[in-house]
CSV table of C-alpha atoms and ligand atoms in Angstrom, one decimal:
chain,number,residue,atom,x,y,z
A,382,UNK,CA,83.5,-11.1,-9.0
A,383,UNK,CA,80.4,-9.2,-9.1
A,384,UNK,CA,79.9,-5.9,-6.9
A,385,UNK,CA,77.4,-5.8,-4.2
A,386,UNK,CA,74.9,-3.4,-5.3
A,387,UNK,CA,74.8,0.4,-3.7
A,388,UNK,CA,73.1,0.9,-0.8
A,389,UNK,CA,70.6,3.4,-1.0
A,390,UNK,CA,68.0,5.1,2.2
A,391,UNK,CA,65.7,7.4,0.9
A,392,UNK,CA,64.0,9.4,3.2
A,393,UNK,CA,60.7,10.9,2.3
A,394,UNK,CA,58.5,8.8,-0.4
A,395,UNK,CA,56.1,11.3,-1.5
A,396,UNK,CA,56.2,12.5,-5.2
A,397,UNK,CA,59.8,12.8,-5.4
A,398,UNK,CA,61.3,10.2,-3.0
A,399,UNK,CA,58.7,7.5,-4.7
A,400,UNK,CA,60.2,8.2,-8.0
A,401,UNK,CA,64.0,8.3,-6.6
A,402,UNK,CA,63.4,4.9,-5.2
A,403,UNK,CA,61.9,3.1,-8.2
A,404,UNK,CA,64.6,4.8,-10.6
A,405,UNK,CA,67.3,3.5,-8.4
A,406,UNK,CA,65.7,0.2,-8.0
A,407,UNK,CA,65.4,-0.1,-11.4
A,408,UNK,CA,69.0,-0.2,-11.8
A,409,UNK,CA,69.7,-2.7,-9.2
A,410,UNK,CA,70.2,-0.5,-6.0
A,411,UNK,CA,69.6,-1.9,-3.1
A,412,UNK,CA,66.9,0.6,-1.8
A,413,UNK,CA,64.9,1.5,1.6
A,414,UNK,CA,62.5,4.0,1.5
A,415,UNK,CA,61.4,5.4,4.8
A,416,UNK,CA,58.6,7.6,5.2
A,417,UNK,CA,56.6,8.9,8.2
A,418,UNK,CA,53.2,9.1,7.0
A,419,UNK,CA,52.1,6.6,4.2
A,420,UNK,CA,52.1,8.4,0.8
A,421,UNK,CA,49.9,9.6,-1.1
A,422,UNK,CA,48.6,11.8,1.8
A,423,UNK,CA,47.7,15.4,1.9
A,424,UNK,CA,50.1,15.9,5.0
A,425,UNK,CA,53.1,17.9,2.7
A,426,UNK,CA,53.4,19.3,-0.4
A,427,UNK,CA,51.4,16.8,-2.4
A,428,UNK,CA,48.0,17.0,-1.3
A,429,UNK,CA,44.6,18.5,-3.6
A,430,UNK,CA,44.4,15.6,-5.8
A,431,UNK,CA,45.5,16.7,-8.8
A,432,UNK,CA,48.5,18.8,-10.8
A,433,UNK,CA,49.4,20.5,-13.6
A,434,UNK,CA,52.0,18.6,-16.1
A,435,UNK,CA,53.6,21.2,-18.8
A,436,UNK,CA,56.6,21.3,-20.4
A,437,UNK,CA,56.3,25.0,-21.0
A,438,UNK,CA,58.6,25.4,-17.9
A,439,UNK,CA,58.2,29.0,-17.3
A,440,UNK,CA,60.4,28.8,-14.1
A,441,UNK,CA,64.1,27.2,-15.7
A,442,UNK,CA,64.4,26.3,-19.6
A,443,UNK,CA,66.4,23.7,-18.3
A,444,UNK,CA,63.2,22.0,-17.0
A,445,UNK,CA,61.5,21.2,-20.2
A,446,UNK,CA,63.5,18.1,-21.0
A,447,UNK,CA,63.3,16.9,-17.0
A,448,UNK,CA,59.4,17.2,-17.7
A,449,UNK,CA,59.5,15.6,-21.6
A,450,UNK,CA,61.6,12.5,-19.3
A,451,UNK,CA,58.6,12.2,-16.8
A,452,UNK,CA,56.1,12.5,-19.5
A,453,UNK,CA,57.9,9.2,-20.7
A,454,UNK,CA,58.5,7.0,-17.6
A,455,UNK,CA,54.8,8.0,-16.9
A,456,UNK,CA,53.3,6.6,-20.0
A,457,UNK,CA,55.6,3.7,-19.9
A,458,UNK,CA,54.1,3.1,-16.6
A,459,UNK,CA,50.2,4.3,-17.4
A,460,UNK,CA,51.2,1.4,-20.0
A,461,UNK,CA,52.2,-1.3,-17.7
A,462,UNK,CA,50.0,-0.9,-14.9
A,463,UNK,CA,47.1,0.2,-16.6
A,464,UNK,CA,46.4,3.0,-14.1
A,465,UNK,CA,45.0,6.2,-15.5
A,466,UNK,CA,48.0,9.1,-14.7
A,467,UNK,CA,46.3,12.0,-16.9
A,468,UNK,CA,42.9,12.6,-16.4
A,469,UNK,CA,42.5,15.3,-18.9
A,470,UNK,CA,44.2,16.5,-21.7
A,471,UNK,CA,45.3,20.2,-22.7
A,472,UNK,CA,46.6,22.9,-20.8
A,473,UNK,CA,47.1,26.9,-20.8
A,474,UNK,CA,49.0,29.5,-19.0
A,475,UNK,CA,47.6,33.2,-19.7
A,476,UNK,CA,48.6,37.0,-18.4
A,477,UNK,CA,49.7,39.9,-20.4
A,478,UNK,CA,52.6,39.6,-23.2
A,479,UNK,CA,55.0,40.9,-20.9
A,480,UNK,CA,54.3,39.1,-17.6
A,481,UNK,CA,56.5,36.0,-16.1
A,482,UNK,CA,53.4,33.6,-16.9
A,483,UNK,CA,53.4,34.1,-20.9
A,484,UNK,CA,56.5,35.6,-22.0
A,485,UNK,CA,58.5,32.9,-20.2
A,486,UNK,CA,56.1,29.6,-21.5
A,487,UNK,CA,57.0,31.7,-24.7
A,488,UNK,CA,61.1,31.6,-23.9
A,489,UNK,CA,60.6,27.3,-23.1
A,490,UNK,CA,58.8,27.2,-26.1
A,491,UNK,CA,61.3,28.8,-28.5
A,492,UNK,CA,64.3,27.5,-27.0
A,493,UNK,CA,62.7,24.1,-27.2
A,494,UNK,CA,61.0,24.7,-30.5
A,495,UNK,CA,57.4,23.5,-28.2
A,496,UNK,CA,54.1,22.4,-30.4
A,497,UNK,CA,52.4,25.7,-28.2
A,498,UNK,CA,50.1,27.9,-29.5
A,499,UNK,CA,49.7,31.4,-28.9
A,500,UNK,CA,46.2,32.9,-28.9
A,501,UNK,CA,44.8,36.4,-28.5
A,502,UNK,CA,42.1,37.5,-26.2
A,503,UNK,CA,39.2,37.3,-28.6
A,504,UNK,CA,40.0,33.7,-29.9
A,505,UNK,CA,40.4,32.3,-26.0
A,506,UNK,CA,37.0,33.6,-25.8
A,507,UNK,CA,35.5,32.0,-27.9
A,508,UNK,CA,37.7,28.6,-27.5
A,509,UNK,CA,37.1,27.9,-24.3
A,510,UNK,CA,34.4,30.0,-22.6
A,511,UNK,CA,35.9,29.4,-19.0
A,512,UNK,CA,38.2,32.1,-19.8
A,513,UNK,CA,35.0,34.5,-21.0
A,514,UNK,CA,36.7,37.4,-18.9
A,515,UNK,CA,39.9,37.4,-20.2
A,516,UNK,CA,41.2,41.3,-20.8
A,517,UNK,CA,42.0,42.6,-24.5
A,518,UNK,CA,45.8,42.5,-24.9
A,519,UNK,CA,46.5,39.5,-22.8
A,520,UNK,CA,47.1,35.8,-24.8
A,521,UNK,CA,47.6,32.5,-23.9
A,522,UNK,CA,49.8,30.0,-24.4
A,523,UNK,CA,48.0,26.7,-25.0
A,524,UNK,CA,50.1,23.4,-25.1
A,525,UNK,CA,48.0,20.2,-26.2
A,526,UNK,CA,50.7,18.2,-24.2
A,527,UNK,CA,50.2,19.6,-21.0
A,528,UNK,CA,47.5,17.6,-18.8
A,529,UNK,CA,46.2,16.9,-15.0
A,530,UNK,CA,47.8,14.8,-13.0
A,531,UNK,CA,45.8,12.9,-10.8
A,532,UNK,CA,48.3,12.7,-7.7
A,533,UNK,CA,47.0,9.7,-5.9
A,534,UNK,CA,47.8,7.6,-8.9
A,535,UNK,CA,51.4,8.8,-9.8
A,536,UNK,CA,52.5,8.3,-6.5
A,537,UNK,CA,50.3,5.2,-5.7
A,538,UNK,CA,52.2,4.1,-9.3
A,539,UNK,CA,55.5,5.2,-8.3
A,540,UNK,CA,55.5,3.0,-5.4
A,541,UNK,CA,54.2,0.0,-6.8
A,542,UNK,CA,57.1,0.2,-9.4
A,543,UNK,CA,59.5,0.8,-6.6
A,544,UNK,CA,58.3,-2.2,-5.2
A,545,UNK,CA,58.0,-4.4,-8.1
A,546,UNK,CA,61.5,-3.8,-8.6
A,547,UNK,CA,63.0,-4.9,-5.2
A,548,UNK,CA,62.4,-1.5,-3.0
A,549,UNK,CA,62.1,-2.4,0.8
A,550,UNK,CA,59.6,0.8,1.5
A,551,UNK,CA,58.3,1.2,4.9
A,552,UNK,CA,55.9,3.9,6.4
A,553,UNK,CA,54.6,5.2,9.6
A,554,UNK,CA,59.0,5.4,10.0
A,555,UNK,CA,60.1,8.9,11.2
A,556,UNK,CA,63.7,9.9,10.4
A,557,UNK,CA,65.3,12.1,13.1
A,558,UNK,CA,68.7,12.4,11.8
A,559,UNK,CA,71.4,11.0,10.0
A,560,UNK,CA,75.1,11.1,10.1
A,561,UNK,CA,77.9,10.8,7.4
A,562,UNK,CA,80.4,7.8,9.1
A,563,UNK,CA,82.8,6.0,6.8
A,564,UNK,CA,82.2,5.0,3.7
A,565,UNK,CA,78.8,5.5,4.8
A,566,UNK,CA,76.0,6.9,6.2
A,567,UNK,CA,73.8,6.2,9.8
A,568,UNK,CA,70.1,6.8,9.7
A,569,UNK,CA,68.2,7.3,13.1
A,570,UNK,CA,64.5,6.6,12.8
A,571,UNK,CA,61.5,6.1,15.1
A,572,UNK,CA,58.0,4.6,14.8
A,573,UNK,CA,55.3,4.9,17.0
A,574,UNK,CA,55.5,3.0,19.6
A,575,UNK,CA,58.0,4.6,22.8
A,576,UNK,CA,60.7,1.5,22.2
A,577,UNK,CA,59.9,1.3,18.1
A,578,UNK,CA,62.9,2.6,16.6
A,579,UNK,CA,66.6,2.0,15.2
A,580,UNK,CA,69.2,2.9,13.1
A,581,UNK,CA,70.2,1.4,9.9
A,582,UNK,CA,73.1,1.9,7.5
A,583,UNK,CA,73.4,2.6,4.1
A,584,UNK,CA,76.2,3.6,1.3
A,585,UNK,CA,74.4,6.8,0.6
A,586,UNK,CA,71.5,8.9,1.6
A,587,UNK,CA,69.1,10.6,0.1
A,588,UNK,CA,66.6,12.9,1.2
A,589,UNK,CA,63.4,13.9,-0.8
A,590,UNK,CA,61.3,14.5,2.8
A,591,UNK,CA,60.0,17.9,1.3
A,592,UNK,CA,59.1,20.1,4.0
A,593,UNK,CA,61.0,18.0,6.1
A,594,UNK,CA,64.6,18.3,4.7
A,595,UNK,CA,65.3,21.3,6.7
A,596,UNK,CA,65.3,19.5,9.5
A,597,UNK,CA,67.5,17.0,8.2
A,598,UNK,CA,70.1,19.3,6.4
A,599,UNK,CA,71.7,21.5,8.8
A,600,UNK,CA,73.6,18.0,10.1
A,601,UNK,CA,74.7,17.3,6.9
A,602,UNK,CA,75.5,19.8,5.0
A,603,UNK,CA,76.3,22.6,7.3
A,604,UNK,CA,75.2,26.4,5.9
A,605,UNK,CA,73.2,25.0,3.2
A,606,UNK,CA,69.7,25.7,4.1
A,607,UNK,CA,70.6,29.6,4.8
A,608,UNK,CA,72.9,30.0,2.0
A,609,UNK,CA,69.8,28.8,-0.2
A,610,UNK,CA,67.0,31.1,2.1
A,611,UNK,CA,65.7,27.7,2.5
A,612,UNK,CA,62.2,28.0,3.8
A,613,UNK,CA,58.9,26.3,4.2
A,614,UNK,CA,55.5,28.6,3.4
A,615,UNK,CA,52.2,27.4,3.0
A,616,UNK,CA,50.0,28.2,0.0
A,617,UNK,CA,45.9,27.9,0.9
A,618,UNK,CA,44.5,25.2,-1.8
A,619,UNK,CA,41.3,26.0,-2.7
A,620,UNK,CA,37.8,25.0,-3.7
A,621,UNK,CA,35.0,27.2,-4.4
A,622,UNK,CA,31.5,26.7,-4.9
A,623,UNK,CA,29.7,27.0,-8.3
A,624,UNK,CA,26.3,29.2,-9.1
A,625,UNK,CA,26.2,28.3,-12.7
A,626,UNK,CA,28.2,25.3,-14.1
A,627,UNK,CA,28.3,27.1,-18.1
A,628,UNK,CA,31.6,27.7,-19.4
A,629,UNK,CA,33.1,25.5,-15.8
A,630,UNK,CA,33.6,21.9,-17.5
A,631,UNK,CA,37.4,20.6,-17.7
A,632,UNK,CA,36.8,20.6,-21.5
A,633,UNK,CA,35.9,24.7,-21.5
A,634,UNK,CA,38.6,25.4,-18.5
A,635,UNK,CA,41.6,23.0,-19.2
A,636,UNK,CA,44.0,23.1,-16.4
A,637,UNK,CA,45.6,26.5,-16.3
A,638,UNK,CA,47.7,29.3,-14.9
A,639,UNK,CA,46.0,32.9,-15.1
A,640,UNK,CA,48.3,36.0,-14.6
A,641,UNK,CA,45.7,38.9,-13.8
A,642,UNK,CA,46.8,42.4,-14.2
A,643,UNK,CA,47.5,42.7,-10.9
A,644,UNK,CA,50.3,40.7,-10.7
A,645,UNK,CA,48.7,37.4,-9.2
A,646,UNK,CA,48.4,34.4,-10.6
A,647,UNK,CA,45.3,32.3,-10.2
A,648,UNK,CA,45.2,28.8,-11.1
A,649,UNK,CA,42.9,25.4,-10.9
A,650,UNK,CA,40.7,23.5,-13.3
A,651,UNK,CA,37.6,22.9,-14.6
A,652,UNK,CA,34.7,20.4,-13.3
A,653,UNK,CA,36.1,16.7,-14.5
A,654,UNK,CA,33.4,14.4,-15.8
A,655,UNK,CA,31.9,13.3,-12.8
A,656,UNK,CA,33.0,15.1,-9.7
A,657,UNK,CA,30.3,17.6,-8.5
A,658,UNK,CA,29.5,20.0,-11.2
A,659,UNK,CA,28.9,22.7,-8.2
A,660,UNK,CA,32.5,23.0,-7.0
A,661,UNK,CA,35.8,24.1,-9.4
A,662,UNK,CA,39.9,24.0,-8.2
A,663,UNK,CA,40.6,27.5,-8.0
A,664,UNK,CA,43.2,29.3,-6.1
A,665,UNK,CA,45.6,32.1,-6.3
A,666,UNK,CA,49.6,32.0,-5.7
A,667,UNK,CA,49.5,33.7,-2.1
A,668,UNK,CA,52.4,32.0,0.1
A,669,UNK,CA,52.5,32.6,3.6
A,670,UNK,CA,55.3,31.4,6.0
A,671,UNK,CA,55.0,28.9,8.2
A,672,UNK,CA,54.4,29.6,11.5
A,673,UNK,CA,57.4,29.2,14.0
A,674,UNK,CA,56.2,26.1,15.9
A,675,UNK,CA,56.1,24.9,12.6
A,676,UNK,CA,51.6,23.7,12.7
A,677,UNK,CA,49.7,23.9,9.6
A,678,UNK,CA,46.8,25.1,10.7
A,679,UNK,CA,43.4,24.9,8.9
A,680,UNK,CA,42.6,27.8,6.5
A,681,UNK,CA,41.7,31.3,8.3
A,682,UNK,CA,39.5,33.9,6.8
A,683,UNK,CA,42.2,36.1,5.8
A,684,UNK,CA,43.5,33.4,3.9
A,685,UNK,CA,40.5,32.8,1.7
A,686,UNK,CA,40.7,36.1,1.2
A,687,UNK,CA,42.7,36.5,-2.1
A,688,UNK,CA,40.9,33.7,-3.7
A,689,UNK,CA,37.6,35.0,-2.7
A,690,UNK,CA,38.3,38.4,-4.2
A,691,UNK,CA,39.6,37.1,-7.2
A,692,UNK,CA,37.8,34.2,-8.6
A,693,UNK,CA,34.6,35.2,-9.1
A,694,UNK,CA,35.6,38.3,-11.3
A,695,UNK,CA,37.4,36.4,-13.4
A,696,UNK,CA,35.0,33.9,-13.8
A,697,UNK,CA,31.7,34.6,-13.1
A,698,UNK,CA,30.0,31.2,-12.9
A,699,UNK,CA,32.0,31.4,-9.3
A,700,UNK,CA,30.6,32.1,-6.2
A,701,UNK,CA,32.9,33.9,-3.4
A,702,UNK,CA,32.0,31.2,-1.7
A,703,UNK,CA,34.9,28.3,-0.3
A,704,UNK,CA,33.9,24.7,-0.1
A,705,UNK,CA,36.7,23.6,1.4
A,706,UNK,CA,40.5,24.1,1.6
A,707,UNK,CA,43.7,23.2,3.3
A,708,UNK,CA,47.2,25.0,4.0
A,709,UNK,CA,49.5,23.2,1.8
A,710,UNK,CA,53.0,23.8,3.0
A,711,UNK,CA,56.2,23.4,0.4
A,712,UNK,CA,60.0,24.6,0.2
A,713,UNK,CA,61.1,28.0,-1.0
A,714,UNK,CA,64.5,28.7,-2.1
A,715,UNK,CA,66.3,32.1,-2.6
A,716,UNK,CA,66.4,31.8,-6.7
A,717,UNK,CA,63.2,30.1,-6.7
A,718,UNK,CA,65.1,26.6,-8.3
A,719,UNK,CA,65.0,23.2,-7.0
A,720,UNK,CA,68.0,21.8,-5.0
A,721,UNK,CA,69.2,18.4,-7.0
A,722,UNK,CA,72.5,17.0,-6.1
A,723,UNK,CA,74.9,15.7,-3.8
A,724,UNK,CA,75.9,17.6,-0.9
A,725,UNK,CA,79.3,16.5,-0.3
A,726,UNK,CA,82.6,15.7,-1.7
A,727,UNK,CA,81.8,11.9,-1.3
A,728,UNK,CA,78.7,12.0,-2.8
A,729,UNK,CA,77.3,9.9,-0.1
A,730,UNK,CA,74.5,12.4,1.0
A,731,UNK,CA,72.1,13.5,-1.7
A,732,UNK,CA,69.2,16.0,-1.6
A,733,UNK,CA,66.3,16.2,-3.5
A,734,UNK,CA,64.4,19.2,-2.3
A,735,UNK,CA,63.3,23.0,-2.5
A,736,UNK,CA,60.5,22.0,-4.7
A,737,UNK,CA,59.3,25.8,-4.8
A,738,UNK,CA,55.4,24.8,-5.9
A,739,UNK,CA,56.1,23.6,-9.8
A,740,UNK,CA,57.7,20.2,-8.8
A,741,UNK,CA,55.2,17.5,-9.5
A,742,UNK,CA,55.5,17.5,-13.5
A,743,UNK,CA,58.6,16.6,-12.6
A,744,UNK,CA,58.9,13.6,-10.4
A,745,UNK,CA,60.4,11.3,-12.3
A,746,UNK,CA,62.8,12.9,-13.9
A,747,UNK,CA,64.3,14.2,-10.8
A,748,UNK,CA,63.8,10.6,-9.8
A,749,UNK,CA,65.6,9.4,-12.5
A,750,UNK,CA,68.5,12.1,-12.8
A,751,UNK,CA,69.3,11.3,-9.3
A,752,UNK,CA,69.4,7.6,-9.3
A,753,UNK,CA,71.8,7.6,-12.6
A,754,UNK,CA,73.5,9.9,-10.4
A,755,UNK,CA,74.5,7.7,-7.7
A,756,UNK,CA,74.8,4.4,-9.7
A,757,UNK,CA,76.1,5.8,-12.5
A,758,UNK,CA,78.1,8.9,-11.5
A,759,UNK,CA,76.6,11.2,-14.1
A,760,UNK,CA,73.0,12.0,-15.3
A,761,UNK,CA,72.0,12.6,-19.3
A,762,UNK,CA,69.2,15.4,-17.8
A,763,UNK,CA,70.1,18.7,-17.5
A,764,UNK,CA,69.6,19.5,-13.6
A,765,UNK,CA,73.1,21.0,-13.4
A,766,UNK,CA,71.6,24.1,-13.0
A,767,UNK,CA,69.8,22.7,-9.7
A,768,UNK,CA,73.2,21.7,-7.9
A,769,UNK,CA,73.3,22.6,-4.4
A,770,UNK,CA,76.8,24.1,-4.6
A,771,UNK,CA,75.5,26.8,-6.8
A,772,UNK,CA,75.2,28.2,-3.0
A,773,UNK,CA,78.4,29.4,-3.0
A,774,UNK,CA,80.7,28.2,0.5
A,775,UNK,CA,78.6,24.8,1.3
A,776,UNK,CA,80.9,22.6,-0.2
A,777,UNK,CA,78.1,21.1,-2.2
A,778,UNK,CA,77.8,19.5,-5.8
A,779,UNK,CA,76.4,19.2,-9.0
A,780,UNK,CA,75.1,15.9,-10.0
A,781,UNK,CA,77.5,15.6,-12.6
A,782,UNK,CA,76.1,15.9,-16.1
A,783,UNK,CA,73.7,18.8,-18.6
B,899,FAD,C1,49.2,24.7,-3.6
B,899,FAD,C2,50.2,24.0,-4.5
B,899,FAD,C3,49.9,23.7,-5.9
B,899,FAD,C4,50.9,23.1,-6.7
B,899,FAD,N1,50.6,22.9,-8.0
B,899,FAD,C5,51.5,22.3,-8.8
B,899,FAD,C6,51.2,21.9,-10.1
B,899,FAD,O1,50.0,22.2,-10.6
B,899,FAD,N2,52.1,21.3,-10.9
B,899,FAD,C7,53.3,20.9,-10.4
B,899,FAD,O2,54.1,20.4,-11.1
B,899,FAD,N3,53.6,21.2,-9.1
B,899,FAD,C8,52.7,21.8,-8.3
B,899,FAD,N4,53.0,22.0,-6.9
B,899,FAD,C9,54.3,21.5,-6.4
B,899,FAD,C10,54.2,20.1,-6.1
B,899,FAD,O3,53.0,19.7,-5.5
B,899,FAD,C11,55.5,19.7,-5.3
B,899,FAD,O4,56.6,20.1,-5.9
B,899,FAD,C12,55.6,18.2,-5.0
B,899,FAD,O5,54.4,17.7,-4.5
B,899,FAD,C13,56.7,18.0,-4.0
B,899,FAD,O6,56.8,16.6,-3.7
B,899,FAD,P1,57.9,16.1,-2.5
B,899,FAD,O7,58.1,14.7,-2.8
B,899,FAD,O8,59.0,17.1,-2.5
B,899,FAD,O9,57.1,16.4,-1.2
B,899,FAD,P2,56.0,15.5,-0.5
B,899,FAD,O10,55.0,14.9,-1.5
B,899,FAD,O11,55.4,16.3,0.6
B,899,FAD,O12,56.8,14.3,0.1
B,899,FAD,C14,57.7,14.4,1.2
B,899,FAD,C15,57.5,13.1,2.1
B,899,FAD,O13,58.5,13.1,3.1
B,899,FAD,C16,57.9,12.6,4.2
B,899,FAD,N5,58.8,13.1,5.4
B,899,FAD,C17,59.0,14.3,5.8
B,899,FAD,N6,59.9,14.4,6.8
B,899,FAD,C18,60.2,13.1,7.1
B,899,FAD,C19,61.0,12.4,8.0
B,899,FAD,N7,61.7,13.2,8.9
B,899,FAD,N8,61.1,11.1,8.1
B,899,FAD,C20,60.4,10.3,7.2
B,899,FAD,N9,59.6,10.9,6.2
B,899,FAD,C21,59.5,12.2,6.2
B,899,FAD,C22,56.5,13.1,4.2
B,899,FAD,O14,55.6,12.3,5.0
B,899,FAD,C23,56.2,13.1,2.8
B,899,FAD,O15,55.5,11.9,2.4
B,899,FAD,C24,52.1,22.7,-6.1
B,899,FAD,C25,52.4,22.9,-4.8
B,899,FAD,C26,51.4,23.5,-4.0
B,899,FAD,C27,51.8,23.8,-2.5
């Protein structure tokens, strides 16, 4: 006699939760996917249009593979659905020798024996004349892999797979909390109308709500999101205008990450082939925290402030001048790593979260490490490293696996 397939209510179905779901209905789960907006929307940590893929994972060696497996699934499905995932080709991350931008591409790169090059000052002047300003003694680290994601169609993509393959996804559906019972789990959720709402049960849970998995956590996994120094910031994403266009095409300013000597790290992209040559993607890595009632409010002038000092020195076809802007808000975490795993003993409740602003490149794999995770009971991807238990005293685990 055959088994009824597992259960499965993923909450959240933005760039992670999209990918958990069509992993997991890919191998037969039985899967809802809830969400409270209707994805992709620039309402969490997913909005600006576009990302950076690399697998020069500065942040965790252990990352590289989990971006090589997304680069896959998202060919495969570039492939089948003929939509267009990469919009450009190329990528860079620059700073001095010694600064966590370069030396720890470099460390990926080695450990992972990476097709990177490593260029000095004079040559990335020459190469590609968006970088005109770059200081003597700094390099870059240029990985023909790397590309821009255009985020609308990954996730748009995502979901359509999820679908195709059985998903029952529903939006506009807010979850308010959930409750381990036995041999199961109880999900609350509301809509929008005052009597629009319900509950519905599943064998297991899992949450990829982004900024909203704090909420959802303390319930389930008591001590967890302060053991981690869980915490949601917002990060101003930027667009300034152009006075001179030279130098500010995608092909002379593939998508990068610039350490300056300061310390901050600016990053963006060059003008794509026919978007207004007059505004450029530019912002620097300046997180503030969320305020406590929890609003994102629109950009203030102190803000801009960073980018505004910054961009036009290093390049100079930039005005100080923003275009427009919004607070993006994302998850922090203690040691700055994702949170991947189940949460208890009974692996019932699952988390997917702590995205800590480098998460996109990475959908799928997380997507996929998770969903081999519950039907399989072990994952081939390295995420061990990512396990919430790694808190120490929450009781939580690893996903079982590298
Ligand atoms: C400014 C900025 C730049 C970045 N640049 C890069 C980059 O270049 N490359 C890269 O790889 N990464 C980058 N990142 C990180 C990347 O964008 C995130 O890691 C990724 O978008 C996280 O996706 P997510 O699915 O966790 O969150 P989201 O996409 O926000 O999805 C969460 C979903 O959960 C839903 N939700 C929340 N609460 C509930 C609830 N209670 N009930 C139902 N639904 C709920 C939301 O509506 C949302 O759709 C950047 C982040 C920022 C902020």
């Amino acid at each position: 006699m055959s088994r009824a397939p597992v259960r499965v209510v993923v909450v959240g179905l933005g760039a992670w939760g999209a990918h958990v779901a069509w992993r997991l209905a890919r191998r037969g789960a039985d899967v809802v996917g809830l969400d409270r907006h209707a994805p992709p929307h620039g309402f969490g940590s997913s909005g600006g249009a576009t990302r950076m893929f690399r697998t020069a994972c500065l942040e965790h060696p252990d990352l590289v593979e989990v971006a090589r497996r997304s680069d896959e699934l998202w060919r495969g499905l570039a492939d089948r659905s003929g939509r267009r995932l990469r919009v450009s080709d190329g990528g860079m991350l620059l700073g001095p020798p010694d600064g966590p931008v370069v030396s720890g591409a470099r460390l990926a790169a080695r450990l992972h024996g990476l097709p990177v090059e490593v260029l000095e000052a004079a040559d990335v002047r020459r190469r590609y004349p968006g970088h005109a300003t770059l200081p003597d003694g700094h390099l870059a680290v240029v990985e023909p892999e790397a590309a821009l994601l255009d985020v609308d169609q990954v996730i748009r993509g995502a979901l359509e797979q999820a679908r195709d393959a059985g998903a029952r996804l529903r939006t506009g559906v807010t979850v308010r909390r959930a409750e381990r019972r036995a041999g199961g789990v109880r999900v609350e959720w509301s809509g929008h109308g005052p009597d629009d709402g319900g509950t519905i049960d599943a064998d297991v849970l899992v949450l990829a709500a982004g900024v909203g998995n704090a909420g959802l956590l303390p319930d389930l996994a008591p001590g967890l999101v302060q053991a981690a120094g869980w915490r949601t910031v917002v990060m101003p994403m930027t667009f300034l205008r152009v006075d001179d266009p030279a130098g500010l095409g995608v092909d002379d300013l593939p998508v990068f990450m610039r350490e300056l000597d300061d310390g901050r790290v600016l990053w963006g992209h060059g003008v794509l082939p026919g978007a207004d040559p007059t505004v450029v993607k530019l912002g620097v890595e300046a997180a503030t925290p969320l305020p406590p009632d929890g609003e994102v409010r629109p950009l203030a002038p102190q803000d801009w402030a960073p980018v505004l000092e910054r961009a036009p020195v290093a390049f100079p076809g930039v005005r100080a001048e923003g275009v427009t802007g919004a607070a993006c808000p994302y998850d922090r975490t203690r040691d700055g790593q994702f949170v991947i795993g189940p949460v208890d003993d009974g692996r019932q409740v699952w988390v997917a979260g702590g995205c800590n602003a480098h998460g996109f490149k990475h959908s799928a794999g997380i997507g996929e490490a998770v969903a081999e995770g519950i039907v399989e009971g072990r994952t081939s991807l390295p995420v061990g490293a990512f396990a919430p238990d790694r808190f120490a005293g929450t009781g939580a685990h690893a996903v079982v696996g590298g």
